[in-house]
CSV table of C-alpha atoms and ligand atoms in Angstrom, one decimal:
chain,number,residue,atom,x,y,z
A,1,MET,CA,-19.5,6.8,-26.2
A,2,LYS,CA,-18.8,8.0,-29.7
A,3,ASP,CA,-15.1,6.7,-30.1
A,4,ILE,CA,-15.5,3.2,-30.9
A,5,GLN,CA,-12.3,1.9,-31.0
A,6,ILE,CA,-11.3,3.8,-27.0
A,7,SER,CA,-15.4,2.4,-26.7
A,8,LYS,CA,-14.8,-1.0,-27.4
A,9,LEU,CA,-11.8,-1.4,-25.3
A,10,ILE,CA,-13.0,-0.4,-22.3
A,11,LYS,CA,-15.9,-2.9,-23.3
A,12,ALA,CA,-13.5,-5.8,-24.3
A,13,GLU,CA,-11.4,-4.7,-19.9
A,14,LYS,CA,-14.6,-5.2,-18.1
A,15,GLU,CA,-15.7,-8.4,-19.8
A,16,ARG,CA,-11.8,-9.2,-19.3
A,17,GLN,CA,-12.2,-8.7,-15.5
A,18,LYS,CA,-15.5,-10.1,-15.1
A,19,LYS,CA,-13.8,-13.9,-16.7
A,20,VAL,CA,-10.6,-13.9,-14.8
A,21,ILE,CA,-9.8,-15.0,-11.3
A,22,ASN,CA,-7.9,-12.1,-9.9
A,23,LEU,CA,-5.6,-12.4,-7.7
A,24,ILE,CA,-3.4,-9.2,-7.8
A,25,ALA,CA,-2.9,-8.7,-4.3
A,26,SER,CA,-2.9,-4.0,-5.1
A,27,GLU,CA,-5.5,-4.4,-7.3
A,28,ASN,CA,-9.8,-4.6,-6.4
A,29,VAL,CA,-12.9,-4.2,-8.4
A,30,VAL,CA,-14.7,-0.9,-6.9
A,31,SER,CA,-18.2,0.0,-6.7
A,32,LYS,CA,-20.6,1.9,-9.5
A,33,ASP,CA,-20.6,5.0,-6.9
A,34,VAL,CA,-16.6,5.3,-7.2
A,35,LEU,CA,-17.1,5.0,-11.2
A,36,GLU,CA,-19.7,7.7,-11.4
A,37,ALA,CA,-17.6,10.3,-9.2
A,38,LEU,CA,-14.5,9.1,-11.2
A,39,GLY,CA,-16.7,10.6,-14.5
A,40,SER,CA,-18.3,13.2,-13.1
A,41,GLU,CA,-17.8,16.7,-13.4
A,42,PHE,CA,-15.4,17.0,-11.7
A,43,THR,CA,-12.9,16.4,-13.9
A,44,ASN,CA,-13.2,19.6,-15.7
A,45,LYS,CA,-12.4,21.6,-12.7
A,46,TYR,CA,-8.8,23.5,-11.8
A,47,ALA,CA,-8.5,23.6,-7.7
A,48,GLU,CA,-4.4,24.4,-7.0
A,49,GLY,CA,-5.0,25.2,-3.3
A,50,TYR,CA,-6.7,23.4,-0.5
A,51,PRO,CA,-10.5,24.4,0.7
A,52,GLY,CA,-10.6,28.1,1.1
A,53,LYS,CA,-7.4,28.6,-0.7
A,54,ARG,CA,-7.4,28.4,-4.2
A,55,TYR,CA,-6.2,29.7,-7.0
A,56,TYR,CA,-9.1,29.4,-9.4
A,57,GLY,CA,-13.0,31.3,-8.8
A,58,GLY,CA,-15.3,28.5,-8.6
A,59,GLN,CA,-15.1,26.2,-5.9
A,60,THR,CA,-17.8,26.4,-3.9
A,61,TYR,CA,-18.6,22.4,-4.6
A,62,THR,CA,-14.6,21.4,-4.2
A,63,ASP,CA,-14.3,22.4,-1.7
A,64,LYS,CA,-17.1,21.1,0.0
A,65,ILE,CA,-15.5,17.7,-1.8
A,66,GLU,CA,-12.9,17.6,-0.4
A,67,ILE,CA,-14.0,19.0,3.6
A,68,LEU,CA,-16.1,15.3,3.4
A,69,ALA,CA,-13.2,13.5,1.7
A,70,GLN,CA,-10.9,15.1,5.0
A,71,GLU,CA,-13.7,14.2,7.6
A,72,ARG,CA,-14.6,10.4,6.1
A,73,ALA,CA,-10.9,9.8,6.2
A,74,LEU,CA,-10.2,10.9,9.6
A,75,LYS,CA,-13.4,9.3,10.8
A,76,LEU,CA,-12.8,6.2,9.4
A,77,PHE,CA,-9.3,5.8,11.6
A,78,GLY,CA,-10.9,7.1,14.4
A,79,LEU,CA,-9.1,9.9,14.0
A,80,SER,CA,-9.6,13.7,16.2
A,81,LYS,CA,-9.7,16.4,14.0
A,82,ASP,CA,-7.6,18.1,17.0
A,83,LYS,CA,-4.9,15.6,16.8
A,84,TRP,CA,-4.6,15.1,13.1
A,85,HIS,CA,-4.4,16.5,9.7
A,86,VAL,CA,-5.3,14.5,6.3
A,87,ASN,CA,-4.1,15.7,2.8
A,88,VAL,CA,-6.3,14.3,0.0
A,89,GLN,CA,-4.7,15.5,-2.5
A,90,PRO,CA,-1.9,13.0,-3.7
A,91,LEU,CA,-2.2,11.2,-7.2
A,92,SER,CA,-1.0,7.9,-6.1
A,93,GLY,CA,0.9,5.8,-3.3
A,94,SER,CA,4.6,7.3,-4.9
A,95,PRO,CA,4.1,11.1,-5.0
A,96,ALA,CA,2.5,10.5,-1.7
A,97,ASN,CA,5.3,9.3,0.2
A,98,LEU,CA,7.6,11.4,-1.5
A,99,ALA,CA,5.9,14.5,-0.7
A,100,VAL,CA,6.2,13.4,2.9
A,101,TYR,CA,9.9,12.9,2.3
A,102,VAL,CA,10.1,16.6,0.3
A,103,GLY,CA,8.5,18.3,3.2
A,104,LEU,CA,10.2,16.4,5.8
A,105,LEU,CA,14.2,15.3,5.3
A,106,PRO,CA,17.1,17.3,4.8
A,107,SER,CA,17.5,18.4,0.9
A,108,ASP,CA,21.0,18.1,1.8
A,109,GLY,CA,22.2,15.4,0.4
A,110,THR,CA,22.7,13.9,4.0
A,111,GLY,CA,18.4,12.8,4.8
A,112,LYS,CA,18.2,9.1,5.1
A,113,ILE,CA,15.4,6.2,4.9
A,114,MET,CA,14.9,3.5,6.8
A,115,GLY,CA,13.1,1.1,4.9
A,116,MET,CA,12.7,-2.2,4.0
A,117,SER,CA,14.3,-3.7,0.7
A,118,LEU,CA,12.6,-4.2,-2.8
A,119,SER,CA,13.1,-8.0,-2.4
A,120,HIS,CA,12.2,-8.3,0.9
A,121,GLY,CA,8.7,-7.3,0.6
A,122,GLY,CA,9.4,-3.1,0.3
A,123,HIS,CA,7.6,-0.3,-2.1
A,124,LEU,CA,9.9,1.3,-4.1
A,125,THR,CA,9.4,4.8,-2.4
A,126,HIS,CA,10.3,3.6,0.3
A,127,GLY,CA,14.5,4.2,-0.9
A,128,HIS,CA,15.5,1.7,-3.4
A,129,LYS,CA,17.9,3.2,-5.2
A,130,VAL,CA,16.0,3.4,-8.6
A,131,SER,CA,12.8,5.3,-7.3
A,132,ALA,CA,13.7,9.2,-7.1
A,133,THR,CA,13.4,8.5,-2.8
A,134,GLY,CA,16.6,6.5,-3.1
A,135,LYS,CA,18.5,9.6,-5.3
A,136,PHE,CA,17.7,12.0,-3.2
A,137,TRP,CA,18.4,10.4,0.0
A,138,LYS,CA,20.2,7.3,1.1
A,139,GLN,CA,18.4,3.5,1.8
A,140,ILE,CA,19.4,2.5,4.2
A,141,PRO,CA,17.6,-0.9,3.9
A,142,TYR,CA,16.3,-3.6,6.2
A,143,GLY,CA,14.7,-7.2,6.1
A,144,VAL,CA,13.5,-10.3,7.0
A,145,ASP,CA,14.7,-12.9,9.4
A,146,PRO,CA,16.3,-15.4,6.3
A,147,LYS,CA,14.8,-18.6,8.5
A,148,THR,CA,11.4,-17.0,9.4
A,149,GLU,CA,10.6,-15.1,7.1
A,150,VAL,CA,9.5,-12.5,9.2
A,151,ILE,CA,10.1,-9.3,10.7
A,152,ASN,CA,13.6,-9.2,13.3
A,153,TYR,CA,12.8,-6.2,15.1
A,154,ASP,CA,16.3,-6.6,17.2
A,155,GLU,CA,17.9,-6.5,13.8
A,156,ILE,CA,16.2,-3.9,12.7
A,157,LYS,CA,16.7,-1.7,16.6
A,158,LYS,CA,21.0,-2.2,16.2
A,159,LEU,CA,21.0,-1.3,12.4
A,160,ALA,CA,19.1,1.9,13.4
A,161,ILE,CA,21.2,2.9,15.9
A,162,VAL,CA,24.2,2.8,14.0
A,163,GLU,CA,22.9,4.0,10.5
A,164,LYS,CA,20.5,6.8,13.0
A,165,PRO,CA,18.1,7.7,9.7
A,166,ASN,CA,15.7,10.8,9.9
A,167,ILE,CA,12.9,8.5,8.8
A,168,ILE,CA,12.3,5.2,9.7
A,169,VAL,CA,9.3,3.5,6.8
A,170,CYS,CA,7.8,0.3,8.1
A,171,GLY,CA,4.2,-1.1,6.0
A,172,PHE,CA,5.4,-3.3,2.5
A,173,THR,CA,4.1,-4.5,-0.4
A,174,ALA,CA,4.8,-8.0,-0.4
A,175,TYR,CA,4.7,-8.8,3.5
A,176,PRO,CA,2.1,-10.8,4.0
A,177,ARG,CA,2.4,-10.8,7.9
A,178,THR,CA,1.1,-8.2,10.4
A,179,VAL,CA,3.3,-5.3,11.1
A,180,ASP,CA,4.1,-4.5,15.3
A,181,PHE,CA,4.1,-0.7,15.3
A,182,LYS,CA,4.7,0.1,18.7
A,183,LYS,CA,8.2,-2.0,18.2
A,184,PHE,CA,9.2,0.0,15.3
A,185,LYS,CA,8.0,2.9,17.7
A,186,GLU,CA,10.4,1.8,20.4
A,187,ILE,CA,13.2,1.7,17.8
A,188,ALA,CA,11.9,4.8,16.8
A,189,TYR,CA,12.6,6.3,20.3
A,190,SER,CA,16.2,4.1,20.6
A,191,VAL,CA,17.9,6.6,18.2
A,192,VAL,CA,19.2,10.3,19.0
A,193,LEU,CA,19.5,12.5,16.2
A,194,ALA,CA,22.4,15.0,16.0
A,195,ASP,CA,19.5,17.8,16.9
A,196,GLY,CA,18.2,15.7,19.6
A,197,THR,CA,15.0,14.0,18.3
A,198,HIS,CA,14.0,10.9,17.3
A,199,PRO,CA,13.5,9.7,13.5
A,200,ILE,CA,10.2,10.4,12.0
A,201,LEU,CA,7.8,7.1,12.0
A,202,MET,CA,5.9,6.8,9.0
A,203,CYS,CA,3.5,3.6,7.8
A,204,ASP,CA,3.2,3.0,4.2
A,205,MET,CA,-0.6,1.1,4.8
A,206,SER,CA,-1.3,0.7,1.1
A,207,HIS,CA,-1.8,-2.5,0.9
A,208,PHE,CA,-3.6,-3.3,4.5
A,209,ALA,CA,-5.8,-0.3,5.3
A,210,GLY,CA,-8.7,-1.9,4.5
A,211,LEU,CA,-7.7,-4.0,6.8
A,212,VAL,CA,-7.2,-2.1,9.3
A,213,ALA,CA,-10.3,-0.1,8.5
A,214,GLY,CA,-12.2,-3.0,8.4
A,215,LYS,CA,-10.0,-3.6,12.6
A,216,GLN,CA,-8.8,-6.8,10.8
A,217,TYR,CA,-5.4,-5.9,11.0
A,218,PRO,CA,-3.6,-3.6,13.8
A,219,SER,CA,-3.2,0.1,13.8
A,220,PRO,CA,-0.5,2.4,13.0
A,221,PHE,CA,-2.1,5.3,14.0
A,222,GLU,CA,-1.2,5.0,17.7
A,223,TYR,CA,2.0,4.8,17.1
A,224,ALA,CA,3.3,6.6,13.6
A,225,ASP,CA,3.7,10.1,13.3
A,226,VAL,CA,3.2,10.4,9.4
A,227,VAL,CA,1.0,7.1,7.9
A,228,THR,CA,0.4,7.3,4.1
A,229,THR,CA,-2.0,5.1,1.7
A,230,THR,CA,-3.4,4.7,-1.0
A,231,VAL,CA,-7.1,3.9,-1.7
A,232,HIS,CA,-7.6,1.6,-4.4
A,233,LYS,CA,-5.7,-1.7,-2.8
A,234,THR,CA,-8.2,-3.1,0.0
A,235,LEU,CA,-9.7,0.0,0.8
A,236,ARG,CA,-11.2,-0.5,-2.5
A,237,GLY,CA,-11.6,2.7,-3.9
A,238,PRO,CA,-10.0,4.7,-6.6
A,239,ARG,CA,-6.6,4.9,-7.9
A,240,SER,CA,-5.6,8.1,-5.3
A,241,ALA,CA,-3.4,8.4,-1.9
A,242,LEU,CA,-3.6,10.1,1.4
A,243,ILE,CA,-1.0,11.6,3.9
A,244,PHE,CA,-2.3,11.3,7.8
A,245,VAL,CA,0.4,13.3,9.9
A,246,ARG,CA,0.2,14.4,13.8
A,247,LYS,CA,-1.4,18.6,14.0
A,248,ASP,CA,1.6,18.2,17.0
A,249,LYS,CA,4.3,18.0,15.1
A,250,VAL,CA,7.0,20.3,14.5
A,251,VAL,CA,10.4,20.8,13.1
A,252,LYS,CA,12.6,23.6,14.1
A,253,ASP,CA,13.9,25.9,11.4
A,254,LYS,CA,18.1,25.5,11.8
A,255,LYS,CA,18.6,29.0,10.9
A,256,THR,CA,15.9,31.1,12.3
A,257,GLY,CA,14.8,28.4,15.1
A,258,LYS,CA,11.9,28.9,14.2
A,259,GLU,CA,8.8,25.6,14.3
A,260,GLN,CA,6.7,24.5,11.3
A,261,SER,CA,4.1,21.9,11.5
A,262,PHE,CA,4.9,18.9,9.7
A,263,ALA,CA,1.4,19.1,8.2
A,264,ASP,CA,2.3,22.1,6.6
A,265,LEU,CA,5.7,21.4,5.7
A,266,ILE,CA,4.1,18.2,4.2
A,267,ASP,CA,0.9,20.2,2.5
A,268,LYS,CA,3.7,22.5,0.7
A,269,ALA,CA,5.2,19.9,-0.6
A,270,VAL,CA,2.1,18.2,-1.9
A,271,PHE,CA,1.2,21.2,-3.7
A,272,PRO,CA,2.9,23.4,-5.1
A,273,GLY,CA,5.9,20.8,-4.5
A,274,LEU,CA,5.2,18.1,-6.5
A,275,GLN,CA,1.6,18.8,-7.7
A,276,GLY,CA,-0.4,21.3,-9.4
A,277,GLY,CA,-4.4,21.3,-9.2
A,278,PRO,CA,-5.8,18.0,-7.6
A,279,HIS,CA,-7.9,15.5,-9.4
A,280,MET,CA,-11.2,16.5,-8.0
A,281,ASN,CA,-13.4,13.9,-9.7
A,282,GLN,CA,-10.7,11.9,-8.2
A,283,ILE,CA,-10.5,12.8,-4.5
A,284,ALA,CA,-14.6,12.4,-5.1
A,285,ALA,CA,-14.1,9.2,-5.7
A,286,VAL,CA,-12.3,9.2,-2.9
A,287,ALA,CA,-14.8,10.4,-0.7
A,288,VAL,CA,-17.7,7.9,-1.6
A,289,ALA,CA,-14.7,5.1,-1.3
A,290,LEU,CA,-14.3,5.5,2.5
A,291,LYS,CA,-18.2,6.5,2.9
A,292,GLU,CA,-19.0,2.7,1.8
A,293,ALA,CA,-16.1,1.6,4.0
A,294,ASP,CA,-17.5,3.0,7.1
A,295,THR,CA,-20.1,0.3,6.9
A,296,SER,CA,-20.6,-2.7,8.7
A,297,ALA,CA,-20.9,-4.2,5.7
A,298,PHE,CA,-17.6,-3.5,4.9
A,299,LYS,CA,-16.3,-4.8,7.7
A,300,LYS,CA,-17.7,-8.6,6.8
A,301,TYR,CA,-15.8,-7.5,3.9
A,302,ALA,CA,-12.5,-7.2,5.7
A,303,VAL,CA,-13.1,-10.2,8.1
A,304,GLN,CA,-13.5,-12.6,5.0
A,305,VAL,CA,-10.8,-11.6,2.5
A,306,LYS,CA,-8.6,-12.1,5.7
A,307,LYS,CA,-10.4,-15.9,5.5
A,308,ASN,CA,-9.7,-16.6,1.9
A,309,ALA,CA,-6.1,-15.4,1.8
A,310,SER,CA,-5.5,-17.6,5.1
A,311,ALA,CA,-7.4,-20.6,2.8
A,312,LEU,CA,-5.8,-19.8,-0.4
A,313,ALA,CA,-2.4,-20.4,2.1
A,314,LYS,CA,-2.9,-23.2,3.8
A,315,GLU,CA,-4.2,-25.3,0.5
A,316,LEU,CA,-0.6,-24.3,-1.3
A,317,ALA,CA,0.9,-25.3,1.6
A,318,ARG,CA,-0.8,-29.0,2.2
A,319,LEU,CA,-0.1,-29.3,-1.7
A,320,GLY,CA,3.2,-29.3,-1.4
A,321,TRP,CA,3.9,-25.5,-2.2
A,322,TYR,CA,7.0,-23.1,-0.3
A,323,VAL,CA,4.8,-20.3,1.3
A,324,VAL,CA,6.5,-17.8,2.7
A,325,SER,CA,6.4,-17.4,5.5
A,326,ALA,CA,4.3,-19.7,6.0
A,327,GLY,CA,1.3,-18.6,6.2
A,328,THR,CA,-0.2,-14.9,6.2
A,329,ASP,CA,-2.2,-12.7,8.8
A,330,SER,CA,-3.5,-10.4,5.7
A,331,HIS,CA,-4.5,-10.4,2.3
A,332,LEU,CA,-1.9,-12.0,0.4
A,333,VAL,CA,-0.1,-14.3,0.4
A,334,LEU,CA,3.7,-15.0,-0.9
A,335,VAL,CA,4.2,-18.3,-2.8
A,336,ASP,CA,8.6,-19.7,-3.5
A,337,VAL,CA,7.8,-21.1,-6.4
A,338,TRP,CA,10.9,-22.0,-7.6
A,339,MET,CA,11.1,-23.9,-3.7
A,340,PHE,CA,8.6,-26.0,-5.5
A,341,GLY,CA,9.7,-29.4,-5.3
A,342,VAL,CA,11.1,-29.2,-1.7
A,343,LYS,CA,8.3,-31.7,-1.0
A,344,ASN,CA,7.0,-32.1,-4.7
A,345,GLU,CA,9.2,-34.9,-7.5
A,346,LYS,CA,10.4,-32.2,-9.6
A,347,GLY,CA,12.8,-30.9,-7.4
A,348,ALA,CA,13.6,-27.0,-6.6
A,349,GLY,CA,14.4,-24.7,-9.4
A,350,ALA,CA,11.1,-26.2,-11.4
A,351,ILE,CA,9.8,-23.1,-11.9
A,352,THR,CA,9.8,-19.1,-11.9
A,353,GLY,CA,7.5,-16.9,-11.2
A,354,SER,CA,7.7,-15.4,-14.9
A,355,GLU,CA,6.6,-19.1,-15.8
A,356,ALA,CA,4.2,-19.0,-13.3
A,357,SER,CA,2.4,-15.6,-13.9
A,358,ASP,CA,2.1,-16.8,-17.3
A,359,LEU,CA,1.0,-20.3,-17.5
A,360,LEU,CA,-1.9,-19.1,-15.0
A,361,GLU,CA,-2.9,-16.1,-16.9
A,362,LYS,CA,-2.6,-18.8,-19.4
A,363,ALA,CA,-5.5,-20.1,-17.7
A,364,GLY,CA,-7.8,-17.4,-15.9
A,365,ILE,CA,-5.8,-16.5,-12.9
A,366,ILE,CA,-4.0,-13.7,-13.0
A,367,VAL,CA,-1.0,-12.9,-10.4
A,368,ASN,CA,1.5,-11.5,-10.1
A,369,LYS,CA,5.9,-11.9,-10.1
A,370,ASN,CA,7.8,-11.4,-7.0
A,371,THR,CA,10.7,-11.3,-5.8
A,372,ILE,CA,11.6,-13.4,-2.3
A,373,PRO,CA,13.7,-13.0,0.5
A,374,GLY,CA,16.5,-13.9,0.0
A,375,GLU,CA,15.9,-13.9,-4.2
A,376,THR,CA,18.5,-15.4,-6.0
A,377,ARG,CA,17.3,-15.0,-9.0
A,378,SER,CA,16.5,-11.3,-10.7
A,379,ALA,CA,13.6,-8.8,-10.5
A,380,PHE,CA,12.2,-9.4,-13.9
A,381,ASP,CA,12.1,-13.4,-13.5
A,382,PRO,CA,12.0,-14.2,-9.9
A,383,SER,CA,11.6,-17.1,-7.6
A,384,GLY,CA,7.9,-15.9,-6.5
A,385,ILE,CA,3.9,-15.0,-7.2
A,386,ARG,CA,2.5,-13.2,-5.0
A,387,LEU,CA,-1.8,-13.5,-4.9
A,388,GLY,CA,-3.8,-11.7,-2.8
A,389,SER,CA,-7.9,-12.1,-2.2
A,390,ALA,CA,-9.0,-8.9,-1.9
A,391,ALA,CA,-10.8,-8.5,-6.0
A,392,GLU,CA,-11.8,-11.7,-5.9
A,393,THR,CA,-13.7,-11.6,-1.8
A,394,THR,CA,-15.8,-8.3,-3.6
A,395,ARG,CA,-17.1,-10.9,-5.6
A,396,GLY,CA,-18.6,-12.9,-3.2
A,397,LYS,CA,-16.2,-16.3,-3.0
A,398,LYS,CA,-15.5,-17.5,0.4
A,399,GLU,CA,-13.4,-20.1,1.5
A,400,LYS,CA,-14.5,-22.6,0.0
A,401,ASP,CA,-14.1,-21.0,-3.8
A,402,PHE,CA,-10.7,-20.1,-2.1
A,403,VAL,CA,-9.8,-23.2,-1.1
A,404,LEU,CA,-10.3,-24.9,-5.4
A,405,ILE,CA,-8.5,-21.9,-6.8
A,406,ALA,CA,-5.7,-23.5,-5.2
A,407,GLN,CA,-6.0,-26.7,-6.4
A,408,LYS,CA,-6.0,-24.8,-10.0
A,409,ILE,CA,-3.0,-23.0,-9.4
A,410,ASP,CA,-1.3,-26.5,-8.2
A,411,LYS,CA,-2.5,-28.0,-11.1
A,412,VAL,CA,-1.7,-25.3,-13.5
A,413,LEU,CA,1.8,-24.6,-12.5
A,414,ARG,CA,2.4,-29.0,-12.0
A,415,SER,CA,1.5,-29.2,-15.9
A,416,LYS,CA,4.6,-27.2,-16.9
B,501,DSN,N1,2.5,-1.4,-7.2
B,501,DSN,C1,1.8,-1.4,-6.0
B,501,DSN,C2,2.0,-3.3,-5.9
B,501,DSN,O1,1.2,-3.9,-6.8
B,501,DSN,O2,2.0,-3.5,-4.5
B,501,DSN,C3,2.6,-1.1,-5.2
B,501,DSN,O3,3.0,0.6,-5.3
């Protein structure tokens, strides 16, 4: 590269990534093939529209790439082309979720999104007020049980029946446990909206998509109407997102009575609603990652990701740390460091999430500070840290390595 400044920064970042222990739950390490596709000549190409229906010439290969990405996405999750459509153009997770709401929810200010509150593990785009999703639609927040720190489906059902949301969102960014998608479907069916339909059930599986692909986490596809996911977390692809939607779901226009499929409405919301030309280099890289995830090696990886997270959670708990929900069923471990001292000599309140994250970074362990259910501090300096096993498992670490990582975390945090 001729640009010395940028070249130096790329090299430095590469070295930084090699040197640290990366426990950011939403990050991973992609293959050389994914990087090659991202850096390919597809970056030069404008391809507004969809395969066979573009607004620019020269689409011979872009169409092939986009169709391959769609076919691979459906195959990876065992979905039939007759029943499911997938849009592979969203630039990332937030625009993908926004596109679903723009496509399917009322735009007259009456729409309601029922989503988990941010501090309990939900995502900003599940209707939080600082996100566009909470400005255009009203969030009906639900949380976890204060004692068990796991989802209480009965409470969510009661709330849904009272509030009658247009869409119920499940799937979270800081919830370590599995989700019972069947129960969420039952909740959606227990609510009847003014027009006689039920709320749409959407699953945002961004965090655990790789575990679903590797059959290490329940699949939402049997129950959800719409499934969104980023590609760059446990799925180990480029930064990007996918929207899967059932082909048989339709909306009836109130005035004309004409039916429109969810799939068409979402496609139109992505383009031209929210985006212009798709990033074809990114879609090429998505296709590469989806093929990589459809292998027995990736299934083994998913098994190891879960084993490693479990080893990390168990060792931290053994050392006296407060592991939220008392463990994990996924790649993710949430630790309430503010509660350090419940079983230790220093007493609760010894260290905040920010202090923990900063201390760990100095020691070469990268984590993110995170709110915990029932948070009493601020989101900027919360009580917890969120840890994940996806990136270090890609680098070949096993349970014994994660036990050592837990011990190192313990030592660093006790040094405060
Ligand atoms: N920011 C991502 C995460 O870290 O979970 C979600 O968008």
